[in-house]
PDB file of C-alpha atoms and ligand atoms in Angstrom:
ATOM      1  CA  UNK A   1      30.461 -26.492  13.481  1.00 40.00           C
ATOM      2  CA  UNK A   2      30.018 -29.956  12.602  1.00 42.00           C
ATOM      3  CA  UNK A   3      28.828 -31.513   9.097  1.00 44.00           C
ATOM      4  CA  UNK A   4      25.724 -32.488  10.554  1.00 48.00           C
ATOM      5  CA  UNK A   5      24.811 -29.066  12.748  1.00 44.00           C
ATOM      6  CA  UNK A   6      25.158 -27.242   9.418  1.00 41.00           C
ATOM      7  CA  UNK A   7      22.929 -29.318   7.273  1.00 44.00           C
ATOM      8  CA  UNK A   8      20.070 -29.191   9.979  1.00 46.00           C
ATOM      9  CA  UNK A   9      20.801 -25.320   9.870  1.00 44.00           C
ATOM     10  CA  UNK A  10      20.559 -25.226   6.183  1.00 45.00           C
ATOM     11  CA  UNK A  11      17.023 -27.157   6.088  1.00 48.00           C
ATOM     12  CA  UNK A  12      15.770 -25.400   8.716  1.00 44.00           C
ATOM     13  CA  UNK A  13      16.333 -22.504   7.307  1.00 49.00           C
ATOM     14  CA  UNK A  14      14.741 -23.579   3.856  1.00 48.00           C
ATOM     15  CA  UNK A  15      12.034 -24.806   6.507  1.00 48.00           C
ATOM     16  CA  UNK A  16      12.286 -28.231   4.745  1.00 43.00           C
ATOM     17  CA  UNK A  17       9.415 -30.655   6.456  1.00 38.00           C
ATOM     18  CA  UNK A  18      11.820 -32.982   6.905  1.00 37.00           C
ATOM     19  CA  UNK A  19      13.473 -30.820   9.782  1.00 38.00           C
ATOM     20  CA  UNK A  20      11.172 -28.062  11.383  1.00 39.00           C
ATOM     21  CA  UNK A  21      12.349 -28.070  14.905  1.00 43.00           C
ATOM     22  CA  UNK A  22      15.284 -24.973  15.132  1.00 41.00           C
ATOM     23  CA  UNK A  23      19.104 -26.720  14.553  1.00 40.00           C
ATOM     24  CA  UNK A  24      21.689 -26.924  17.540  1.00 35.00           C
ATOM     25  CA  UNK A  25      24.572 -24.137  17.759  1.00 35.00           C
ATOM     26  CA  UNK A  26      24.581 -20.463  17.677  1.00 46.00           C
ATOM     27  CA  UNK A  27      20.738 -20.123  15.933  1.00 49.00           C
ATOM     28  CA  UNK A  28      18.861 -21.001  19.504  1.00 52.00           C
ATOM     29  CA  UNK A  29      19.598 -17.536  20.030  1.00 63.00           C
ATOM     30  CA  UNK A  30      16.941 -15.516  19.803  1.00 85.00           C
ATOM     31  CA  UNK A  31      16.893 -13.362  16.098  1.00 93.00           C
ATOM     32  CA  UNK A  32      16.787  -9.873  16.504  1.00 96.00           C
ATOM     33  CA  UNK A  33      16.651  -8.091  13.393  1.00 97.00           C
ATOM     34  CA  UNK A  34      16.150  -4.702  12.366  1.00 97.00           C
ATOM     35  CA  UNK A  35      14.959  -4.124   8.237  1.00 97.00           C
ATOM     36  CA  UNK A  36      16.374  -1.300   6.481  1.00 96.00           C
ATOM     37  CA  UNK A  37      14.783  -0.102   3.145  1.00 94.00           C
ATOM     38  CA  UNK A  38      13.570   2.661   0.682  1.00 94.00           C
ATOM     39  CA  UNK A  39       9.125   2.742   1.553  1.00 92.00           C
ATOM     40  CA  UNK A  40       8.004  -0.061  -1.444  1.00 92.00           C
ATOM     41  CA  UNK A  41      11.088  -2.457  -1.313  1.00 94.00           C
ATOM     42  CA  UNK A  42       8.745  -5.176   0.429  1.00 92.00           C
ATOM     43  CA  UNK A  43       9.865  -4.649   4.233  1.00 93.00           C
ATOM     44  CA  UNK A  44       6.505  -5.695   5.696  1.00 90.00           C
ATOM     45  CA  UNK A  45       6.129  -8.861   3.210  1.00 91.00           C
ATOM     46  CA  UNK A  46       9.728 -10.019   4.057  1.00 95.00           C
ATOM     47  CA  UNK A  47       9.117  -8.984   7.400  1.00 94.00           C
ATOM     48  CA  UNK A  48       6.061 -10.933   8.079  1.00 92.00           C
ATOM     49  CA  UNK A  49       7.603 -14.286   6.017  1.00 93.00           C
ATOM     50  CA  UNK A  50      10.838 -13.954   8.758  1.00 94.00           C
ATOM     51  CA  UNK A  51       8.895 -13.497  11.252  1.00 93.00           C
ATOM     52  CA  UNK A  52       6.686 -17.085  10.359  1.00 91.00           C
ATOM     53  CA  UNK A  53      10.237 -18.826   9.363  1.00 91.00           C
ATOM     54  CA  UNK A  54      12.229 -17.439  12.343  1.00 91.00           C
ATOM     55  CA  UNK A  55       9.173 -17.678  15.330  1.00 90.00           C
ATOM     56  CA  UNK A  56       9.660 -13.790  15.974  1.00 93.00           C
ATOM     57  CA  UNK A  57       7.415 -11.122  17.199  1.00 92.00           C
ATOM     58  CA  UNK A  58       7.202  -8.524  13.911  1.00 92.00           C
ATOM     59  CA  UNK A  59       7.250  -4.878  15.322  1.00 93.00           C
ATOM     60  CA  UNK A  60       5.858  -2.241  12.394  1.00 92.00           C
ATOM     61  CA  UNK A  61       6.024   1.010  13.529  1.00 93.00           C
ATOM     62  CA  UNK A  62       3.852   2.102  10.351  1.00 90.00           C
ATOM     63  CA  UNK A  63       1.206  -0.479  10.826  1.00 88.00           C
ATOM     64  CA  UNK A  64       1.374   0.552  14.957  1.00 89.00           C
ATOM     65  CA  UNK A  65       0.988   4.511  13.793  1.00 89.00           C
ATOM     66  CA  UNK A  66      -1.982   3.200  11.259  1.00 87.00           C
ATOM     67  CA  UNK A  67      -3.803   1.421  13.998  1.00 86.00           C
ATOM     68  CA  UNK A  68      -3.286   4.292  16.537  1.00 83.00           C
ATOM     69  CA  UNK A  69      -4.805   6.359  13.510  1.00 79.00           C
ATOM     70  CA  UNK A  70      -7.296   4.246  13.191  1.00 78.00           C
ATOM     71  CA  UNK A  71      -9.048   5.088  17.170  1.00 75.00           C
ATOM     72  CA  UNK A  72     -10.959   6.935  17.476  1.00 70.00           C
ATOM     73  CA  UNK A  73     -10.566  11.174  18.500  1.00 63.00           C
ATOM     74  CA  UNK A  74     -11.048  10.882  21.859  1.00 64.00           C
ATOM     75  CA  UNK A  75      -8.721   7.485  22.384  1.00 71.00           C
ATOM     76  CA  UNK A  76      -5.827   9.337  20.377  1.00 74.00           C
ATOM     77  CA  UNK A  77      -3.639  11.021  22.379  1.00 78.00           C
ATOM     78  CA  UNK A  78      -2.337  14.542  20.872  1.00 80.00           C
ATOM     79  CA  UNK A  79       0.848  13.059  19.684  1.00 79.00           C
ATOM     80  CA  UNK A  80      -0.780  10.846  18.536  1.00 81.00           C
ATOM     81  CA  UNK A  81      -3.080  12.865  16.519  1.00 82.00           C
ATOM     82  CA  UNK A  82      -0.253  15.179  15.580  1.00 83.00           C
ATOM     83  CA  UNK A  83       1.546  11.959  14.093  1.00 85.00           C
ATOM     84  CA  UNK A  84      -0.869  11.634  11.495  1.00 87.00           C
ATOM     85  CA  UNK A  85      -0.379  14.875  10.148  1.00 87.00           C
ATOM     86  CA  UNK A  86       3.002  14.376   9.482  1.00 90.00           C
ATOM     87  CA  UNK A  87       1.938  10.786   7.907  1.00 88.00           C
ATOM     88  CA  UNK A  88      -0.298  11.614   5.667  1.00 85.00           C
ATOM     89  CA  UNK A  89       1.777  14.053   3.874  1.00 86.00           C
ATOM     90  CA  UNK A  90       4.897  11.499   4.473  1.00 87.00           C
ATOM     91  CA  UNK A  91       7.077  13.411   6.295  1.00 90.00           C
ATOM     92  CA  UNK A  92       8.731  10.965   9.114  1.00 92.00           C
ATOM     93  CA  UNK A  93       6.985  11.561  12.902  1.00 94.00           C
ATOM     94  CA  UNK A  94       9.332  13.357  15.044  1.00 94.00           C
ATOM     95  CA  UNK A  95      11.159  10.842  17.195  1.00 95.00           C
ATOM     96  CA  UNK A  96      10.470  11.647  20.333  1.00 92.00           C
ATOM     97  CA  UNK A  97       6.576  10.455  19.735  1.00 91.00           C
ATOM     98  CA  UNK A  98       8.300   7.477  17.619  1.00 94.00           C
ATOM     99  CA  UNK A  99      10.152   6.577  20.626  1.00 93.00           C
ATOM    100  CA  UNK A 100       7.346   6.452  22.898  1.00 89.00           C
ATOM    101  CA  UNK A 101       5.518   4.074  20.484  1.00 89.00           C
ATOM    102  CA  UNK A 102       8.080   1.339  20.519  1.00 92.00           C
ATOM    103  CA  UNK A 103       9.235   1.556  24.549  1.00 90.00           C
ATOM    104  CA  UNK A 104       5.483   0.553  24.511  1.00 87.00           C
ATOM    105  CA  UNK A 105       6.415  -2.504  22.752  1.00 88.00           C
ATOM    106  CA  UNK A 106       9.373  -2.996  25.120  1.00 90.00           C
ATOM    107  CA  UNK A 107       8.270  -6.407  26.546  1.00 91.00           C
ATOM    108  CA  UNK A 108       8.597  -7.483  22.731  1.00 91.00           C
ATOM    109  CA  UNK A 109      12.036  -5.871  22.782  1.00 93.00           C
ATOM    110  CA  UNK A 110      13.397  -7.751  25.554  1.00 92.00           C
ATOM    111  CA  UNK A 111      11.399 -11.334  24.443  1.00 89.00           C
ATOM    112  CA  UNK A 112      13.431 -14.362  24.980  1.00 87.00           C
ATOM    113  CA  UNK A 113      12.183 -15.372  21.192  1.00 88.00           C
ATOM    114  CA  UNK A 114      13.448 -12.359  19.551  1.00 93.00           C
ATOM    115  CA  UNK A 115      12.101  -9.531  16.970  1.00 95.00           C
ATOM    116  CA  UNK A 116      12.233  -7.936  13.806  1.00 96.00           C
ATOM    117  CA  UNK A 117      11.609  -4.222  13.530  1.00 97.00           C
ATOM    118  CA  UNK A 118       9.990  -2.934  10.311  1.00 95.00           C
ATOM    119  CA  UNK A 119      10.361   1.056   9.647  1.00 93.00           C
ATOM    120  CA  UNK A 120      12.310   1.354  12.855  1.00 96.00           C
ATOM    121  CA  UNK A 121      14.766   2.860  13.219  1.00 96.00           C
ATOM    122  CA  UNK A 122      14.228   5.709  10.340  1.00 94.00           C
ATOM    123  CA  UNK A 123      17.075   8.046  11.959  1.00 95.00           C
ATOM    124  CA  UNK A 124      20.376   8.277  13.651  1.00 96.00           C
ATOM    125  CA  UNK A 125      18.665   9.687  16.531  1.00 96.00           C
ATOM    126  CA  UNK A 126      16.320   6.583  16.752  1.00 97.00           C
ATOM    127  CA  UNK A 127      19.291   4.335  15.787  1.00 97.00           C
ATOM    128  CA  UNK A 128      20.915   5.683  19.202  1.00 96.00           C
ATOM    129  CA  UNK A 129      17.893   5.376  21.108  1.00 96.00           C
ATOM    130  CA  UNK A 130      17.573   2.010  20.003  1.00 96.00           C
ATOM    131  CA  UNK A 131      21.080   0.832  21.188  1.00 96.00           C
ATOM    132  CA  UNK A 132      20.853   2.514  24.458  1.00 96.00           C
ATOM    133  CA  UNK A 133      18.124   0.488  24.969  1.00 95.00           C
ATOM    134  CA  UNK A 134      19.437  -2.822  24.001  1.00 95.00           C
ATOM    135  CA  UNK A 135      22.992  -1.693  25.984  1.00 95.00           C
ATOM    136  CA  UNK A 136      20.794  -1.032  29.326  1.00 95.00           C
ATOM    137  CA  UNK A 137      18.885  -4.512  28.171  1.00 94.00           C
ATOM    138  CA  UNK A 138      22.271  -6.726  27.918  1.00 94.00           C
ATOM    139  CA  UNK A 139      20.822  -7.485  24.321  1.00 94.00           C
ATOM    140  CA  UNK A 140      22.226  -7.131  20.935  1.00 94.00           C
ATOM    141  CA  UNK A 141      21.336  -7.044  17.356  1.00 96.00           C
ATOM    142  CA  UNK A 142      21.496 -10.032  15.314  1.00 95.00           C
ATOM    143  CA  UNK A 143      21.663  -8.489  11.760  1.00 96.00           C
ATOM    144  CA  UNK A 144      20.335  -5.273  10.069  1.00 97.00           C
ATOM    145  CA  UNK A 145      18.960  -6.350   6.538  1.00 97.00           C
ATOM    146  CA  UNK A 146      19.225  -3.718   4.406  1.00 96.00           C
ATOM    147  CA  UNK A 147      16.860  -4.177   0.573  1.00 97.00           C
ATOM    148  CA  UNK A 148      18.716  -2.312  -2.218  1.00 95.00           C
ATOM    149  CA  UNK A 149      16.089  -1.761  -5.377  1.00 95.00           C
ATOM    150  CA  UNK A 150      16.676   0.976  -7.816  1.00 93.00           C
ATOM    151  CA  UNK A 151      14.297   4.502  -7.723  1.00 90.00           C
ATOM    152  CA  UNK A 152      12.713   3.898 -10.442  1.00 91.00           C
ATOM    153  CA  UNK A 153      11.161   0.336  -9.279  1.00 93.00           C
ATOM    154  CA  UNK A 154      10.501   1.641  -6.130  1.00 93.00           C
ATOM    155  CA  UNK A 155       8.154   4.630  -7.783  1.00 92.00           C
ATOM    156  CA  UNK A 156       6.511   2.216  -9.881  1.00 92.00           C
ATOM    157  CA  UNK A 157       5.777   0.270  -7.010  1.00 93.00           C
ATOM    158  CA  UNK A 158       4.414   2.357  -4.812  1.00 93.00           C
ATOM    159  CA  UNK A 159       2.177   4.435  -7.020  1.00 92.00           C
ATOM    160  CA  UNK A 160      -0.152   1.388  -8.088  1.00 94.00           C
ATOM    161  CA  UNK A 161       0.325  -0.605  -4.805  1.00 94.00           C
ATOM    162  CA  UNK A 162      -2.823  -2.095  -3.417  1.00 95.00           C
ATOM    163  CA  UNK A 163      -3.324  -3.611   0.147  1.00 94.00           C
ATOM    164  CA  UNK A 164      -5.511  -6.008   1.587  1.00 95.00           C
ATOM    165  CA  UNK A 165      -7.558  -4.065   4.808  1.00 93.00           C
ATOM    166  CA  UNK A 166      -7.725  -7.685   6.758  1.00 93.00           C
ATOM    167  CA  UNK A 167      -4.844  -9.857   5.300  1.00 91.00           C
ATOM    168  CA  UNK A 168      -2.862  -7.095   4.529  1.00 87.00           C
ATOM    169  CA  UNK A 169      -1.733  -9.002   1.020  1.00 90.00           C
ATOM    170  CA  UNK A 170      -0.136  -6.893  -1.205  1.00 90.00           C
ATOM    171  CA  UNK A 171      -1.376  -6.545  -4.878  1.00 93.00           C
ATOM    172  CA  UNK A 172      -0.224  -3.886  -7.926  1.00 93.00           C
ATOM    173  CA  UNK A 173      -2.310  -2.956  -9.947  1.00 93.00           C
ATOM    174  CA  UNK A 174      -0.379  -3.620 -13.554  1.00 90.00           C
ATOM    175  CA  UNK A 175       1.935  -6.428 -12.111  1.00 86.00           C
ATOM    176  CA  UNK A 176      -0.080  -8.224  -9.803  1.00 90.00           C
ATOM    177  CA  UNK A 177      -3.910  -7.046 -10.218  1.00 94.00           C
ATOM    178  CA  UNK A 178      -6.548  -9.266  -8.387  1.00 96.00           C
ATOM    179  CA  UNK A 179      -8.961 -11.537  -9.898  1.00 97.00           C
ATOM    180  CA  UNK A 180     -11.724  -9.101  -9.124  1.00 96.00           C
ATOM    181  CA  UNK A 181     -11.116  -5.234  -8.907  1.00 95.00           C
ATOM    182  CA  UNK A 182     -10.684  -3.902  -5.383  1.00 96.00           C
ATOM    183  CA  UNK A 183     -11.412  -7.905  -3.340  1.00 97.00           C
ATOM    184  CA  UNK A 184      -8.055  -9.399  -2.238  1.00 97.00           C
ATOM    185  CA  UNK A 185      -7.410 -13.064  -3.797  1.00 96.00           C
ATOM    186  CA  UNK A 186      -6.269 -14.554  -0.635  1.00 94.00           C
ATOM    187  CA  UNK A 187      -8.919 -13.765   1.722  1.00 96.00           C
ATOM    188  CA  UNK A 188     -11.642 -11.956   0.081  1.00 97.00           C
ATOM    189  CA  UNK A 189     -10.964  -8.280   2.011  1.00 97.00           C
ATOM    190  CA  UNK A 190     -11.475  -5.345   0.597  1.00 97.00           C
ATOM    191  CA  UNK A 191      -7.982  -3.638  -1.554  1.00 97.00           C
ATOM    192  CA  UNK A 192      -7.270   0.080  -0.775  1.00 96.00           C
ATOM    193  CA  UNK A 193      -4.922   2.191  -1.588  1.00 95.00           C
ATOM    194  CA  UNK A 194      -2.550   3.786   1.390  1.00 92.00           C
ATOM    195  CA  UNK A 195      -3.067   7.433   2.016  1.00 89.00           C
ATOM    196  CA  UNK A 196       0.064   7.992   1.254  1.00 91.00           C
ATOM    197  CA  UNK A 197       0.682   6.226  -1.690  1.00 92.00           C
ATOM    198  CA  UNK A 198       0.064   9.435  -4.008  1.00 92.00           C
ATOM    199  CA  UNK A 199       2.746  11.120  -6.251  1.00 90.00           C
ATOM    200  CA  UNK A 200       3.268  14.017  -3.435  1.00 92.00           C
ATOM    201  CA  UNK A 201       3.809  12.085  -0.550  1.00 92.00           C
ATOM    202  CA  UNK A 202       5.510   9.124  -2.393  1.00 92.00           C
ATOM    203  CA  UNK A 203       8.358  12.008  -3.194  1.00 92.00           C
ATOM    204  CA  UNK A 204       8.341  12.883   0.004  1.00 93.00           C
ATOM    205  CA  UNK A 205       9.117   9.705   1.711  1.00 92.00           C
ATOM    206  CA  UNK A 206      11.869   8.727  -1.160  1.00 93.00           C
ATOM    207  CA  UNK A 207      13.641  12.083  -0.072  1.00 92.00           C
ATOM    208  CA  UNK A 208      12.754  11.954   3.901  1.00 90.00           C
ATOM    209  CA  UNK A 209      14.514   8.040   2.941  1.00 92.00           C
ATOM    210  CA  UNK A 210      17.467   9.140   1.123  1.00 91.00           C
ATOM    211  CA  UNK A 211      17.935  12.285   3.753  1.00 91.00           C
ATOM    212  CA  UNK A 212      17.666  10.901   7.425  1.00 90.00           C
ATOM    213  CA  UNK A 213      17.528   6.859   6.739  1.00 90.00           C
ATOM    214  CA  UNK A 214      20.345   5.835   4.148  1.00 88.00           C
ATOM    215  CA  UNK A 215      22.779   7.550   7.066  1.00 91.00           C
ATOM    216  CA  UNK A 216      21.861   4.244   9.001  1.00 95.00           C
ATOM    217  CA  UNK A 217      23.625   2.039   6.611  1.00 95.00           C
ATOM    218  CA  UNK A 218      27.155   3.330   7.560  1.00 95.00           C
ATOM    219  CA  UNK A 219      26.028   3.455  11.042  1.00 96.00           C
ATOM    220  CA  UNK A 220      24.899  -0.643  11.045  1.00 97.00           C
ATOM    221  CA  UNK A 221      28.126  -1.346   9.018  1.00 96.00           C
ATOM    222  CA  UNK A 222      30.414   0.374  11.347  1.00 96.00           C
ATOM    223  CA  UNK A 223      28.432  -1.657  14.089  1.00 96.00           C
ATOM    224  CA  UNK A 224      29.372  -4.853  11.563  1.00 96.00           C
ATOM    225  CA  UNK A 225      25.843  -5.758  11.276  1.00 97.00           C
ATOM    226  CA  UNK A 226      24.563  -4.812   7.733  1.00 97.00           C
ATOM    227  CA  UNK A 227      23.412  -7.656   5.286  1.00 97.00           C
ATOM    228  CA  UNK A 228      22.508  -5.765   1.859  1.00 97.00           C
ATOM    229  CA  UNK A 229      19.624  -8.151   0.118  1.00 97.00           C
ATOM    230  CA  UNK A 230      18.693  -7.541  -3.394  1.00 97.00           C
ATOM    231  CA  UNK A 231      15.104  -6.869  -3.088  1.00 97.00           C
ATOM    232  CA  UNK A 232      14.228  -6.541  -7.159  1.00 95.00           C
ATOM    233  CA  UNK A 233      12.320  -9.970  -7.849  1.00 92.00           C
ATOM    234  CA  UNK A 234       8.983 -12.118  -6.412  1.00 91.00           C
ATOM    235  CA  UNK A 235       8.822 -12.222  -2.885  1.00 91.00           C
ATOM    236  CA  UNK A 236       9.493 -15.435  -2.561  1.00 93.00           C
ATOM    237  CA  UNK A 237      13.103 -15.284  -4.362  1.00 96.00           C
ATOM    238  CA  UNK A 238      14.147 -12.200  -2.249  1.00 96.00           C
ATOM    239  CA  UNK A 239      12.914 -14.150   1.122  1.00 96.00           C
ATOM    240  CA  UNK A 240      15.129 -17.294  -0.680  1.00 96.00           C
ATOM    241  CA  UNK A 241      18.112 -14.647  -0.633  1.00 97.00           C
ATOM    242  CA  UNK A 242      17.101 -12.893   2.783  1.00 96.00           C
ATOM    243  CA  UNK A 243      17.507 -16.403   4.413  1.00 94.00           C
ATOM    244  CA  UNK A 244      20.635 -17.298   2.621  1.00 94.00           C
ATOM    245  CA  UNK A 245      21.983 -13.560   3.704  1.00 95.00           C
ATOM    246  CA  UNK A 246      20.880 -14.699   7.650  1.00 93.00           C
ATOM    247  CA  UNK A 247      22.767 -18.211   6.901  1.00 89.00           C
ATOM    248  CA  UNK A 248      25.386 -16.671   5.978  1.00 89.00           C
ATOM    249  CA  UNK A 249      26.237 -14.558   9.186  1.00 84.00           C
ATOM    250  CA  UNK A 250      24.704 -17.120  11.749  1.00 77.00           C
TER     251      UNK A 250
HETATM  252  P1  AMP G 301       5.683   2.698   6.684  1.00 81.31           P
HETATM  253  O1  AMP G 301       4.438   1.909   6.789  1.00 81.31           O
HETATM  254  O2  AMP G 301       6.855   2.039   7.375  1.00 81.31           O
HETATM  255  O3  AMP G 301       6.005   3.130   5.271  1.00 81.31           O
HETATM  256  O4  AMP G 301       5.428   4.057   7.523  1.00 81.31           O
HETATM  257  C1  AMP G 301       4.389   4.954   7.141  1.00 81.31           C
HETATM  258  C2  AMP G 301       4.646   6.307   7.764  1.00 81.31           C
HETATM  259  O5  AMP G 301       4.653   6.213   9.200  1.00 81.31           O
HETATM  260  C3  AMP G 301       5.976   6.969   7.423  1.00 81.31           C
HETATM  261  O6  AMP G 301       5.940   7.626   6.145  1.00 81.31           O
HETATM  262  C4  AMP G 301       6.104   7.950   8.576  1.00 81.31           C
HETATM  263  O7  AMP G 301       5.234   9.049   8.418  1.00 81.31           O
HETATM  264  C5  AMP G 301       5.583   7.128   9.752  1.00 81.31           C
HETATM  265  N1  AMP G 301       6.673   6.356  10.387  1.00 81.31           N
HETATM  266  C6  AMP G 301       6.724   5.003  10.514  1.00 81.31           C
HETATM  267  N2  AMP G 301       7.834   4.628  11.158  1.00 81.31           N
HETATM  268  C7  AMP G 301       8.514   5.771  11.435  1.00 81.31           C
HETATM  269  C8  AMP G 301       9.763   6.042  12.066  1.00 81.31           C
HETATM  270  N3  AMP G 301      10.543   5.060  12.541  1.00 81.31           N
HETATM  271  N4  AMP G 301      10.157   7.332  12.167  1.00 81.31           N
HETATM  272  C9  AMP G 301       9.379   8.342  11.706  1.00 81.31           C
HETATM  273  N5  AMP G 301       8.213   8.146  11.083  1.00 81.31           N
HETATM  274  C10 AMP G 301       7.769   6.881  10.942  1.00 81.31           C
END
């Protein structure tokens, strides 16, 4: 690569104004990520700050099962309905009726401007699935971003964790508390707390994490495609490192 190709890559991906159109070389491929990551690392706030950065479609299987959730009884297929069960008490949905959510997203899948999928793929079994697809598709992976962040944090996190019902900002409510109790700063929505963001469940998910997803991480590095991030830190200094991780490998 020449001198000049990798400074344009370098401000583009710092999204400097002075340089906002993509650089030349290997990054007018389309990005295709995949985010790996104990429930509270910040997936979905990383995700969604790639997704602006990189000009990606952001695919959230949690926020797709949360919409579905969200129609109502007689729009729900049973699956569908039986999905919810199993996430509200944070136990993962089985992954046959995970599998059938994201072939509906397929057209994203196969985009010519890429992806990034958030909470997908949660198990070997859904790993496989997922590169069967993208072997039948003629597509591959660009990088599996995996956010390391001790236990502890993570606990902390999610137990006072508040989320904005329009914006979906995130707030905490010791280390990031809105102006005004329960109204999100950014946008004025109303801050609730995630059904499954109680002591039960949250134990739950850690150990349905540590059980069926951490596996993945051998699986992506065998595969030569895992980028551990540090994800301990403001968002913004973890998306600094994300994007450094990403230069890195392009
Ligand atoms: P998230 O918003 O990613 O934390 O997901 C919330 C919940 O949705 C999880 O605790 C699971 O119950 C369910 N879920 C989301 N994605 C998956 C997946 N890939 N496999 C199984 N369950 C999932």
């Amino acid at each position: 690569m020449d001198a000049q190709n990798k400074i344009d890559r370098a401000r583009w991906f710092e999204g400097s104004s002075a340089n906002t159109s993509p650089p030349t070389g290997d990054l007018h491929q389309p990005w295709r990520l995949v985010l790996l990551g104990a429930p509270g690392v910040g997936k979905g706030t990383q995700g969604e700050l790639l997704c602006q950065r990189l000009e990606i479609c952001h695919i959230s299987t949690g926020d797709l099962f949360r919409a579905a959730g969200n129609r109502k009884g007689g729009d729900q297929t049973p699956a569908m309905a039986d999905a919810m069960k199993y996430m509200r008490h944070g136990d993962l949905v089985p992954d046959s009726v995970v599998w059938e959510l994201v072939r509906e997203q397929s057209d994203f899948l196969r985009s010519r401007k890429g992806f990034l999928l958030d909470g997908f793929p949660r198990t070997l079994a859904q790993a496989e699935r997922l590169q069967l697809f993208m072997d039948d598709e003629k597509l591959s992976l660009t990088a599996v971003v995996d956010y390391e962040m001790p236990q502890a944090e993570i606990t902390m996190r999610l137990s006072g964790r508040r989320i904005c019902a329009q914006c979906k900002s995130v707030f905490h409510v010791t280390w990031r508390p809105p102006k005004t109790e329960g109204v999100c700063d950014d946008c004025g929505g109303r801050l609730y707390r995630r059904d499954d963001d109680n002591p039960a469940s949250i134990a739950i998910r850690l150990e349905a994490y540590k059980h069926s997803t951490s596996p993945l991480i051998q699986f992506y590095k065998d595969l030569g495609l895992l980028t551990p991030v540090d994800a301990v830190g403001p968002a913004d200094e973890v998306f600094a490192r994300t994007m450094a991780a990403l230069q890195a490998r392009a």
